[in-house]
XYZ file of C-alpha atoms in Angstrom:
566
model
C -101.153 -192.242 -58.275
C -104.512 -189.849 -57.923
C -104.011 -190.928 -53.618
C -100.218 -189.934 -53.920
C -101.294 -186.468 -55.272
C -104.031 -186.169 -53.132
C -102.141 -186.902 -50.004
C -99.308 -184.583 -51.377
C -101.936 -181.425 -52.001
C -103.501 -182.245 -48.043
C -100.046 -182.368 -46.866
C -98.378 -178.909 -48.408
C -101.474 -177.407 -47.345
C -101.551 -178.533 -43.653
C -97.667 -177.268 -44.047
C -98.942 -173.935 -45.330
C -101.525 -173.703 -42.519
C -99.366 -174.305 -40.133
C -96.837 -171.692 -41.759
C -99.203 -169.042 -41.487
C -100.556 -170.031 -38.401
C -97.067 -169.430 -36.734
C -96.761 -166.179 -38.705
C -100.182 -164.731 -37.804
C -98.983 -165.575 -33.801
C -96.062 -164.184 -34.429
C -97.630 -161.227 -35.609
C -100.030 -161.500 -32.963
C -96.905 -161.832 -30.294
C -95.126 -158.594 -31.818
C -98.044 -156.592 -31.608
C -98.801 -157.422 -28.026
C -95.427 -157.105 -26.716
C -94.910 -153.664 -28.779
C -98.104 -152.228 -27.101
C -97.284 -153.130 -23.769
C -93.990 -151.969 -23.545
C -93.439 -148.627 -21.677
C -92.673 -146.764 -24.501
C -96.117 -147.778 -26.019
C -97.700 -145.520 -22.939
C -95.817 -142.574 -23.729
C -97.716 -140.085 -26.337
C -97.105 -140.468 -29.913
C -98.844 -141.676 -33.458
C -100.002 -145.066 -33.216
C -97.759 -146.652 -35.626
C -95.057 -145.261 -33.902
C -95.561 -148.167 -31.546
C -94.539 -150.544 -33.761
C -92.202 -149.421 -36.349
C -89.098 -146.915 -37.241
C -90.835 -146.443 -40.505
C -92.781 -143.424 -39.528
C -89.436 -141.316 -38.084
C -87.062 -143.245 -41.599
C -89.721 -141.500 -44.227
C -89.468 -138.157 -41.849
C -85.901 -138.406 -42.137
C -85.448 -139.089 -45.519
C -87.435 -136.367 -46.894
C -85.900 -133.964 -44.576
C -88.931 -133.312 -42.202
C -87.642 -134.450 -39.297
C -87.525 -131.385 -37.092
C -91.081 -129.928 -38.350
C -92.402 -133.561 -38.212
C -91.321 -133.905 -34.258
C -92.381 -130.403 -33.620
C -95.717 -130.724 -34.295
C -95.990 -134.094 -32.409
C -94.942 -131.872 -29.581
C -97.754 -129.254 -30.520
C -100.317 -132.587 -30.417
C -99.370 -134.719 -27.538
C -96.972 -132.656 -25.013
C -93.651 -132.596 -23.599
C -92.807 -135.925 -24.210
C -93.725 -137.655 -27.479
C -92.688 -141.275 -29.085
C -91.052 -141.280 -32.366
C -90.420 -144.829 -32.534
C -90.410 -147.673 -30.616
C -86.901 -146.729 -29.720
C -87.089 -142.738 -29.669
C -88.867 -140.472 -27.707
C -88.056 -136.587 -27.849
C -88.516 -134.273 -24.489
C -88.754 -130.574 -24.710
C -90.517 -129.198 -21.097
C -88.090 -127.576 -18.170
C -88.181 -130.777 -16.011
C -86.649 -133.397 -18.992
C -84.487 -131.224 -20.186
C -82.723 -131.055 -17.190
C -82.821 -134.493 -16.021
C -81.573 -135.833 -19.576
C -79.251 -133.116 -20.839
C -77.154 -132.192 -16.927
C -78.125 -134.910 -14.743
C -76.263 -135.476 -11.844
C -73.548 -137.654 -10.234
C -76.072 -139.268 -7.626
C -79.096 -139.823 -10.670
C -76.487 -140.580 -13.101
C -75.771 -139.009 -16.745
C -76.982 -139.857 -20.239
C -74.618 -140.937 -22.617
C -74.530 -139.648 -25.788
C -76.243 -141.327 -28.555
C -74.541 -143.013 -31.257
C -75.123 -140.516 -33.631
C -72.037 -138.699 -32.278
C -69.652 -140.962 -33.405
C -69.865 -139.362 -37.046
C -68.005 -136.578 -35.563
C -64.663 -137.604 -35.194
C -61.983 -136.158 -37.086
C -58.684 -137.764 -38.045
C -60.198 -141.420 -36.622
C -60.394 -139.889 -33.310
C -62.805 -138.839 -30.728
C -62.878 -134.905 -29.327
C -65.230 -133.627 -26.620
C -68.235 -133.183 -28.790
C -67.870 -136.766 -29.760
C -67.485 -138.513 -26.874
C -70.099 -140.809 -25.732
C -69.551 -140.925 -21.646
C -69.620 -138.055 -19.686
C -66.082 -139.218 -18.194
C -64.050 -139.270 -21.571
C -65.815 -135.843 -22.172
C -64.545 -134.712 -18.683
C -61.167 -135.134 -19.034
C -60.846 -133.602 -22.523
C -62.930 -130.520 -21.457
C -60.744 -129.698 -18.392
C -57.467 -129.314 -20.488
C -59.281 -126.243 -22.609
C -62.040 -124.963 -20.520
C -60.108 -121.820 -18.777
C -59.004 -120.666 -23.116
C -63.182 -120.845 -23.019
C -63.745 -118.442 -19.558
C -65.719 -115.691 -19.983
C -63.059 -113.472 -18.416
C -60.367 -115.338 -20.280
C -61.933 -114.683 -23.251
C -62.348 -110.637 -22.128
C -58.963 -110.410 -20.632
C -57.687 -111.852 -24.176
C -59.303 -109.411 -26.151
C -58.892 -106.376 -24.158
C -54.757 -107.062 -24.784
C -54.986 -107.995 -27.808
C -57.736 -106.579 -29.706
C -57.863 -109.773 -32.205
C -61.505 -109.828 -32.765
C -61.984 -106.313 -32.998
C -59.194 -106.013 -35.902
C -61.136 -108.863 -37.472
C -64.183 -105.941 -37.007
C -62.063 -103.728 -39.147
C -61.105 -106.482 -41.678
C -64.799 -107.074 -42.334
C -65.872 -103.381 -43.034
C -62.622 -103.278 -45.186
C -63.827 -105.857 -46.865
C -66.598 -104.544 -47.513
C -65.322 -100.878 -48.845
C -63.123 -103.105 -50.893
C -65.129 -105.706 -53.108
C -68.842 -105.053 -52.047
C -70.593 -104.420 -55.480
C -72.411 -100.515 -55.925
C -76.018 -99.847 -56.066
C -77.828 -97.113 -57.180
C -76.356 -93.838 -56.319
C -75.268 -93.459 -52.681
C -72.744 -94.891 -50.594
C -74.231 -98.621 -49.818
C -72.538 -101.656 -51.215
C -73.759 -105.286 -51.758
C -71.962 -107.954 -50.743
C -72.493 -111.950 -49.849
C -73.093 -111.303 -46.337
C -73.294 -114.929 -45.510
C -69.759 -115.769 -46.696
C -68.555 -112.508 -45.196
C -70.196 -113.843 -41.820
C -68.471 -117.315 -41.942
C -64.969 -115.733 -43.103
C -65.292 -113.326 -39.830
C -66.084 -116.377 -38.057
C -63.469 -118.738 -39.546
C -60.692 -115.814 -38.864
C -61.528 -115.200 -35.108
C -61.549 -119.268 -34.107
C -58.746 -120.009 -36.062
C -56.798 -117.327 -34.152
C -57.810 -118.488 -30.776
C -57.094 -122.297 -32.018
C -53.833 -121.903 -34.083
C -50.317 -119.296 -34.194
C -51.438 -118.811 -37.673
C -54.978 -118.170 -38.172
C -56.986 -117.955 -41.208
C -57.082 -114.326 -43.000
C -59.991 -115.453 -45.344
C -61.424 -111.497 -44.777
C -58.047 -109.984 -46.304
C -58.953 -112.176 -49.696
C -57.269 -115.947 -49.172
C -58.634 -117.546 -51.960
C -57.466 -120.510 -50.792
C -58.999 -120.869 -47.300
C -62.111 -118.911 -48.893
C -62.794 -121.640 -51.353
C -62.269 -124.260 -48.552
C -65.147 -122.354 -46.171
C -67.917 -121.823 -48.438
C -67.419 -125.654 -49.206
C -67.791 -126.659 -45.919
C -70.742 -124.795 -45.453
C -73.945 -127.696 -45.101
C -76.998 -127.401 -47.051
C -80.360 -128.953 -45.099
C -79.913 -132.384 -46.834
C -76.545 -132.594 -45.527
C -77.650 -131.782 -41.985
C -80.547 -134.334 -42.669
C -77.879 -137.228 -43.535
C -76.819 -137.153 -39.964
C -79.802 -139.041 -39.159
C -80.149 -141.013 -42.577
C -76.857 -142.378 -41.176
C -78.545 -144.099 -38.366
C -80.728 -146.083 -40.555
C -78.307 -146.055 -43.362
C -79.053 -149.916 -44.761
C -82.865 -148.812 -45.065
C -82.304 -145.102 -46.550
C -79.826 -146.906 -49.508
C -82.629 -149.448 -49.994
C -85.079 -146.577 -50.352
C -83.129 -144.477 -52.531
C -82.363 -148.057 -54.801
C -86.126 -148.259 -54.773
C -86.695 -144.879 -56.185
C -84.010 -144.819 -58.404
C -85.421 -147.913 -60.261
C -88.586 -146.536 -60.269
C -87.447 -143.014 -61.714
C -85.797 -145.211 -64.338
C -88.729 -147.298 -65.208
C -90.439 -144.112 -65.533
C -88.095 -142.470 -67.672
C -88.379 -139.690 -65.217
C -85.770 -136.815 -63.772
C -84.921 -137.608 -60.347
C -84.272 -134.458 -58.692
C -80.775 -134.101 -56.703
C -81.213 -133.672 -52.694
C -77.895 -131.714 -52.432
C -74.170 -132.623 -52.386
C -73.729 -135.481 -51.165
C -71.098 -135.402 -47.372
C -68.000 -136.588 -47.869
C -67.060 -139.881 -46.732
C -65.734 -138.898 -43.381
C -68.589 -138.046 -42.353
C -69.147 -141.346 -40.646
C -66.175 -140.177 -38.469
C -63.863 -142.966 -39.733
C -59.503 -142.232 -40.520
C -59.307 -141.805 -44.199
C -55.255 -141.019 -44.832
C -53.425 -139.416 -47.338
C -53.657 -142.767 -49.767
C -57.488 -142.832 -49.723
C -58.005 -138.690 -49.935
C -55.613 -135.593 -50.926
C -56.305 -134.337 -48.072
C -55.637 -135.629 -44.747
C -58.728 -136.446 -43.125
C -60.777 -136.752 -46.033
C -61.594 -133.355 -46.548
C -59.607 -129.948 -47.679
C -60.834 -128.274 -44.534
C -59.810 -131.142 -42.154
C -56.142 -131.155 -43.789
C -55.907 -127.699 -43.340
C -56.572 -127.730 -39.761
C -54.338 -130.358 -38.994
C -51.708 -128.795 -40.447
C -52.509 -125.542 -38.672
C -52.336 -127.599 -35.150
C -48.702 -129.325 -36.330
C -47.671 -125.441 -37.011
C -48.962 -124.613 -33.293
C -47.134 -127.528 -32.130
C -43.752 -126.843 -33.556
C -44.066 -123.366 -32.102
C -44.597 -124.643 -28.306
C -41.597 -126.981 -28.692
C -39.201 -124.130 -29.834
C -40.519 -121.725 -27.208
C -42.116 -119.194 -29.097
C -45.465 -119.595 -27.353
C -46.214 -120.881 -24.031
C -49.756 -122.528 -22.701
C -51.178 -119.219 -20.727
C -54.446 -118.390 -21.656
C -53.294 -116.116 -23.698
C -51.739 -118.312 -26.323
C -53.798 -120.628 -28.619
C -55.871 -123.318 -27.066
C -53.966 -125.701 -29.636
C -50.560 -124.730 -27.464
C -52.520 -126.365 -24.445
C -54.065 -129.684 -26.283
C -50.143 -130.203 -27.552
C -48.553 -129.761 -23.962
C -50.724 -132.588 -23.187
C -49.985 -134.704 -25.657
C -46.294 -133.670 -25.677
C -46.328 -134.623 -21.740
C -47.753 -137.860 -22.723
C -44.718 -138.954 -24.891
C -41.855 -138.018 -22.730
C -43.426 -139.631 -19.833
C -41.470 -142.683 -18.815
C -45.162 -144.464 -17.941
C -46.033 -147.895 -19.594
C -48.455 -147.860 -22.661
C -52.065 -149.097 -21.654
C -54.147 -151.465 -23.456
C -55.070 -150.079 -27.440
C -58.032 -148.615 -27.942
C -59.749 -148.046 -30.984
C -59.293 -144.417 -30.923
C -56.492 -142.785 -33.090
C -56.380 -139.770 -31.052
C -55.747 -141.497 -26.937
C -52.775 -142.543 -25.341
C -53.559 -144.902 -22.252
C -51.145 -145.215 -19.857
C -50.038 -147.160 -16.777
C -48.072 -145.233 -13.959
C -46.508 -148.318 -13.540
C -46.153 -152.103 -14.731
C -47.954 -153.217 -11.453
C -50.346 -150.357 -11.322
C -53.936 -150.836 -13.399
C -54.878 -147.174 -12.991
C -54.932 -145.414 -16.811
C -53.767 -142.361 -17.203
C -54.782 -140.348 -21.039
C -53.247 -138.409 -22.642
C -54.173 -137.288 -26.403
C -52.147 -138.204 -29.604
C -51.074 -135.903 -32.662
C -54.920 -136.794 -34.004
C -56.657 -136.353 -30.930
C -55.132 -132.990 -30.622
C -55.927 -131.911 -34.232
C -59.671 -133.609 -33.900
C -60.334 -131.181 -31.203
C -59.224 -127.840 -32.584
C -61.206 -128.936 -35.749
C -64.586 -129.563 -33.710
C -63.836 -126.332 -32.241
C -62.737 -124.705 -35.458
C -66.289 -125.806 -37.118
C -68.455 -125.009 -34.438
C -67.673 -121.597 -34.360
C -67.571 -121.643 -38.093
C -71.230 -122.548 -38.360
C -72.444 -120.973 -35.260
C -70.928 -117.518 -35.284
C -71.334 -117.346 -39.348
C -74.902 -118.879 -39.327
C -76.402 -116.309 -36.595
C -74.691 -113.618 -37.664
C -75.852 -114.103 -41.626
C -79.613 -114.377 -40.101
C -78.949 -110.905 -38.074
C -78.072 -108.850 -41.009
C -80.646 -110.423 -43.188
C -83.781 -110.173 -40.420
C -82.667 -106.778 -39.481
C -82.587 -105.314 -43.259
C -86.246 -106.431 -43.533
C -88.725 -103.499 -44.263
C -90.927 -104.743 -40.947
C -87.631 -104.409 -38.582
C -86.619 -101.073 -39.590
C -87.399 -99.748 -36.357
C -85.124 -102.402 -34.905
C -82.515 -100.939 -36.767
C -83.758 -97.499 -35.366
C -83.376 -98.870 -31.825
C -80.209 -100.216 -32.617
C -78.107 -97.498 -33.950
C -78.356 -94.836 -31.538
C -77.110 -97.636 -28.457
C -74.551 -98.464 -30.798
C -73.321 -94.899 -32.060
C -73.663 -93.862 -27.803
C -71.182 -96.139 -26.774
C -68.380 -93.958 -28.444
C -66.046 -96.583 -29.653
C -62.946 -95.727 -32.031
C -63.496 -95.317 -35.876
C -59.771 -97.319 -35.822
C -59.394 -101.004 -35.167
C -55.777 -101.590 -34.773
C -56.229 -100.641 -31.059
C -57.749 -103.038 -29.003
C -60.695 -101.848 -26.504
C -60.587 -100.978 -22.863
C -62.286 -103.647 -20.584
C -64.605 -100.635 -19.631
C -65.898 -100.378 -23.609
C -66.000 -103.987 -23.879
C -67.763 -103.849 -20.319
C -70.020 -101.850 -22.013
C -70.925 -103.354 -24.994
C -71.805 -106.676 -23.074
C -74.342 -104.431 -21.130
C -75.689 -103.411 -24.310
C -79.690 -103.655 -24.127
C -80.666 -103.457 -27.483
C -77.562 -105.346 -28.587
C -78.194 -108.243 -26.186
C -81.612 -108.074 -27.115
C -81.362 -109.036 -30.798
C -78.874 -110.992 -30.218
C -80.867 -113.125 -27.790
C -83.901 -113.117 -29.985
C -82.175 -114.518 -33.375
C -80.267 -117.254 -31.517
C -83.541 -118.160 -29.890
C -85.602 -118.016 -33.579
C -82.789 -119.290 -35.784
C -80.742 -121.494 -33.782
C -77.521 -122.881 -35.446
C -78.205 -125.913 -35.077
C -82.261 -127.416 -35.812
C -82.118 -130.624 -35.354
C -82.121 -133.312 -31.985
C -79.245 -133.320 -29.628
C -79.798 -137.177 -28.663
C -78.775 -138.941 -25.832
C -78.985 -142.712 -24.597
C -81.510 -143.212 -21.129
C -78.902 -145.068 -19.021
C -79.928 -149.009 -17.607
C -82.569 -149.395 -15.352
C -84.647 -146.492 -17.212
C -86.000 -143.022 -16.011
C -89.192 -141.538 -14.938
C -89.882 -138.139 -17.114
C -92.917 -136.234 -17.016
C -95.058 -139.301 -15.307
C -93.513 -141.545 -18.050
C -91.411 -144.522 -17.356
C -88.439 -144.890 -20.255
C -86.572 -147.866 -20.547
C -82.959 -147.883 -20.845
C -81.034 -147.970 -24.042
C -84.045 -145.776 -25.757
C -82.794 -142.480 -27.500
C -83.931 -139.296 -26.244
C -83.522 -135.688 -27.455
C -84.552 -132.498 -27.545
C -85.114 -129.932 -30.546
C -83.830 -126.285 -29.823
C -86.424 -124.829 -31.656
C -88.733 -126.355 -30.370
C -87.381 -125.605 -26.661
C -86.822 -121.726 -28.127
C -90.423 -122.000 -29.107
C -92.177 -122.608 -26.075
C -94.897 -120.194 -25.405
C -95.077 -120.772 -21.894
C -91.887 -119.468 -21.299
C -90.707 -116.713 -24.334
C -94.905 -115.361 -24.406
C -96.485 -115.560 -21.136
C -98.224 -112.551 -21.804
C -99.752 -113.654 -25.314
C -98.380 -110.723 -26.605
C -95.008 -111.600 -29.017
C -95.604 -114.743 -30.870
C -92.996 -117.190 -30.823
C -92.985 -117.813 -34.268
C -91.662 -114.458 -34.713
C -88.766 -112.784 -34.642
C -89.601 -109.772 -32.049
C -85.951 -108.761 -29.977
C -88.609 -106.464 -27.800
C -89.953 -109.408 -25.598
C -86.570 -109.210 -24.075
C -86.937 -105.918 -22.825
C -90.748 -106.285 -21.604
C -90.075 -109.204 -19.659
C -90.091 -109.017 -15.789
C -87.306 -110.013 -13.834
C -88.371 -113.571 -13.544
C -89.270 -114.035 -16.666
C -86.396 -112.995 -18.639
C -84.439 -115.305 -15.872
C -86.225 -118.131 -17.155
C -85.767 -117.193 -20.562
C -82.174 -117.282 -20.413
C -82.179 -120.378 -18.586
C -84.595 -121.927 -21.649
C -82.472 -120.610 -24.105
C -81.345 -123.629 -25.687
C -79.393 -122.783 -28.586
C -75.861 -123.480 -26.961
C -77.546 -126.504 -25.176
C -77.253 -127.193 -21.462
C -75.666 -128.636 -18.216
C -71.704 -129.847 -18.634
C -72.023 -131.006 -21.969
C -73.553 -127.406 -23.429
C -71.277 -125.727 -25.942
C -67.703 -124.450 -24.323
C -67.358 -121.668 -26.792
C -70.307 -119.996 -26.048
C -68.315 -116.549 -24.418
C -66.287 -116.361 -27.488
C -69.154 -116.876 -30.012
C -71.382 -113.957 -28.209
C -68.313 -111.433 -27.690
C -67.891 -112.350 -31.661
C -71.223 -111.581 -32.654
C -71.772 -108.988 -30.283
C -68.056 -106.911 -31.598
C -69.572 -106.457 -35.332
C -73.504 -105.748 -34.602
C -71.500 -102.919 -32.973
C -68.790 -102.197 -35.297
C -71.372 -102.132 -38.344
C -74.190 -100.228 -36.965
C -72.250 -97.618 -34.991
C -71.202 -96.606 -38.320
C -74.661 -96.530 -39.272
C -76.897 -92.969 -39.309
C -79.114 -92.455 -37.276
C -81.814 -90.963 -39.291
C -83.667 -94.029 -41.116
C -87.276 -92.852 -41.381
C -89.946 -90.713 -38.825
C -91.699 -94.024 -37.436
C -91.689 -93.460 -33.474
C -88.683 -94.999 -32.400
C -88.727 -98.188 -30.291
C -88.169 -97.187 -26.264
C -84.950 -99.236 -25.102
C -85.081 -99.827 -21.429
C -86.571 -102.382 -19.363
C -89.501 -102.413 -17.961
């Protein structure tokens, strides 16, 4: 019996030996092939070479953007965040990743962007290749013209009434301080209802009118507004198993504890993955109040194109144009196409023997779209407005503010808003210097948006920088990190990058300030960069003028800042 045991105990341990032997080769085999990879050559922490852990922990505590900014401050323009991940942020990279070319090829986008879908389908913003963004883009992109947009306003005076509203607004429920004239009010909700009421009108016949006192669309904005941890979840999303095993994790050890966990924020609602919730899963369609208000708001537009009471000119809502399409789609006589898993795409043949696929967008694909659009400007316009009242009513930019009502008061504009301005005084207040200037200067120090655009290196990999990276890695870019580069926005080591300083506009030289404004990253770049950006800057640039032309002009005896360039 003792020789049984004993052969037993020699046996499970040569078993175990060999068990760990395997393990420790396997180990050995991981490590190798990690660190020899090309991604191991590029710059980055070390452990970074072998795990996602580093990047999960940065996203889950919401550090992400400062975490991958500083790794650009260490190693350079091109750093490793995983084995996986690398993020770019030098001239050169950001224009081989984020425009490409039909010859090089383009990146995709990463998967990230498949969260934002609306309705179950896919818009611009969410599409993955550059040809389904293409098509989409081309239906919409003259509403989006920068002389579209001016002819628009100049004949109809929409976002200048929505100037008015906000003042109004103002007069009307801002709260009383001491004993002059100045009221308080919530300036960032003021700044998204401005916003929400100009987009709406260029997306919808009926717009919002959350500045005249909705309380119903009101409510709906300021809950769609995101807090950091819901920007944050984007990315928690991409390592969601791990992040719910973490927060499992904590929660059992807060419990064992007996200890307060604290709450990171409201949590995104469930469409936030970019999957169809209907009407029997939500009250709303779409999952959210917001979402079922837009797509009612498109179905409104709609009806009014098929009884004739608006056409598709640019003139008319961009929703009029995204339901011709899909109106065109379903009288055509063409055969349906295979199904695709997209609720918002019609594919169709021309004919039973041709394979050629025609699309055309759906009810959802239509209503997906004007809600991308509808929350982009929401967030963008709002956002940077909200951080240009509250920078420019600090004590240390008063003489901003003293540069910036004079230019304002000079350009003579009416005291009435229910005319809409001549091309010349819109003309004008585009050529703004001081305007332009601060405008420039808080969308490159607060961007809207502060964390990676990502997109997918295409097969075969790409060189960047002297760095080989393989295909199928993820690869972004950070715009405030890009807004941030010294080399470009302080050449002369004298306005530091960290602040916010609207005079480095004006100092620059002429090819300086060119490559400033190419390195501006806030609206992105290359085909894919943000189509609204003409009506977001007309936006913001119609109430810095319409508030501080109202302004006086005597603030305090500090020497006024010279406006001119150099």
């Amino acid at each position: 019996m003792a020789t049984i045991v004993q052969t037993l105990s020699v046996h499970q341990l040569s078993t175990a030996s060999w068990v760990c032997l395997f393990a420790l080769l396997a180990l050995i085999a991981f490590v190798i092939r990690q660190s020899t990879s090309p991604i191991a050559r590029i710059p980055g922490p070390l452990l970074t070479k072998f795990t996602i852990l580093p990047i999960v922990y940065q996203d889950h505590i919401g550090n992400r953007t400062k975490w991958t900014e500083g790794l650009h401050r260490q190693y350079g323009p091109v750093v490793r965040l995983s084995p996986k991940e690398v993020s770019v942020s030098s001239s050169a990279s950001i224009r081989d990743v984020f425009t490409g070319s039909a010859k090089a090829g383009y990146y995709p986008k990463a998967p990230i962007f498949n969260i934002f879908q609306h309705y179950g389908a896919r818009n611009a913003f969410s599409s993955i290749h550059s040809e389904n963004h293409s098509w989409r883009r081309k239906i919409v992109a003259g509403n989006y013209a920068q002389t579209a947009i001016v002819a628009k306003e100049a004949k109809h005076g929409s976002l200048w009434k929505n100037v008015g509203r906000f003042l109004n607004m103002i007069k009307r429920e801002g709260t009383t301080s001491g004993s002059g004239p100045a009221k308080s009010i919530d300036f960032f909700s003021a700044c998204r209802f401005y916003a929400a009421d100009n987009v709406t009108s260029h997306l919808f016949i009926e717009g919002s009118d959350a500045l005249d006192g909705d309380q119903e669309i009101r409510r709906i904005i300021e809950d769609s507004a995101e807090g950091p941890s819901d920007v944050m979840s984007y990315f928690k999303m991409e390592f969601e198993t791990l992040n719910s095993a973490i927060d499992r994790i904590k929660g059992m050890i807060f419990s064992l504890l007996n200890l307060e966990q604290k709450s990171t924020g409201r949590s995104r609602p469930a469409t936030a993955s970019g999957k169809q919730v209907d009407l029997e899963q939500s009250q709303w369609y779409g999952g959210t109040a917001i979402r079922d208000w837009g797509f009612k708001r498109f179905l409104m537009t709609r009806d009014a194109l098929e009884q004739a009471r608006i056409d598709t000119s640019l003139e008319s809502p961009v929703g009029a144009k995204l339901a011709a399409n899909s109106m065109e789609g379903e009288k055509s006589g063409w055969i349906d196409g295979p199904p695709v898993q997209d609720a918002g795409i019609r594919l169709l043949k021309s004919s039973a023997s041709d394979e050629g696929l025609l699309r055309f967008y759906r009810n959802e694909g239509c209503a997906s779209e004007c809600m991308d659009q509808f929350l982009a400007g929401l967030d963008t316009v709002g956002d940077t407005l909200a951080y240009v009242l509250q920078t420019l009513s600090m004590t240390e930019n008063r003489r901003s503010q003293q540069a910036l009502i004079p230019e304002c008061s000079s350009l003579d504009l009416p005291q009435e808003y229910d005319v809409p301005l001549s091309s010349k005084q819109l003309a004008d207040i585009q050529a703004a210097l001081y305007v332009e200037a601060v405008l420039k200067e808080t969308l490159r120090a607060f961007p809207a948006s502060t964390t990676a655009f990502q997109r997918t290196v295409p097969p075969g990999g790409r060189m960047l920088e002297g760095h080989f990276v393989p295909g199928d890695t993820i690869i972004g870019g950070i715009p405030t990190t890009i807004n941030r580069d010294t080399s470009v926005f302080d050449r002369s080591c004298t306005f530091d990058v960290d602040q916010w300083l609207p005079q480095r506009w004006l100092d620059a030289d002429d090819n300086t300030l060119a490559e400033m404004n190419r390195r501006l990253w806030t609206f992105g770049s290359g085909g894919r960069g943000c189509i609204g950006k003409h009506l977001a800057i007309l936006e913001m640039k119609l109430l810095i003028v319409g508030i501080y032309s109202r302004c006086s002009t005597a603030i305090d005896d500090e020497t006024p800042v010279k406006v001119s360039k150099k």
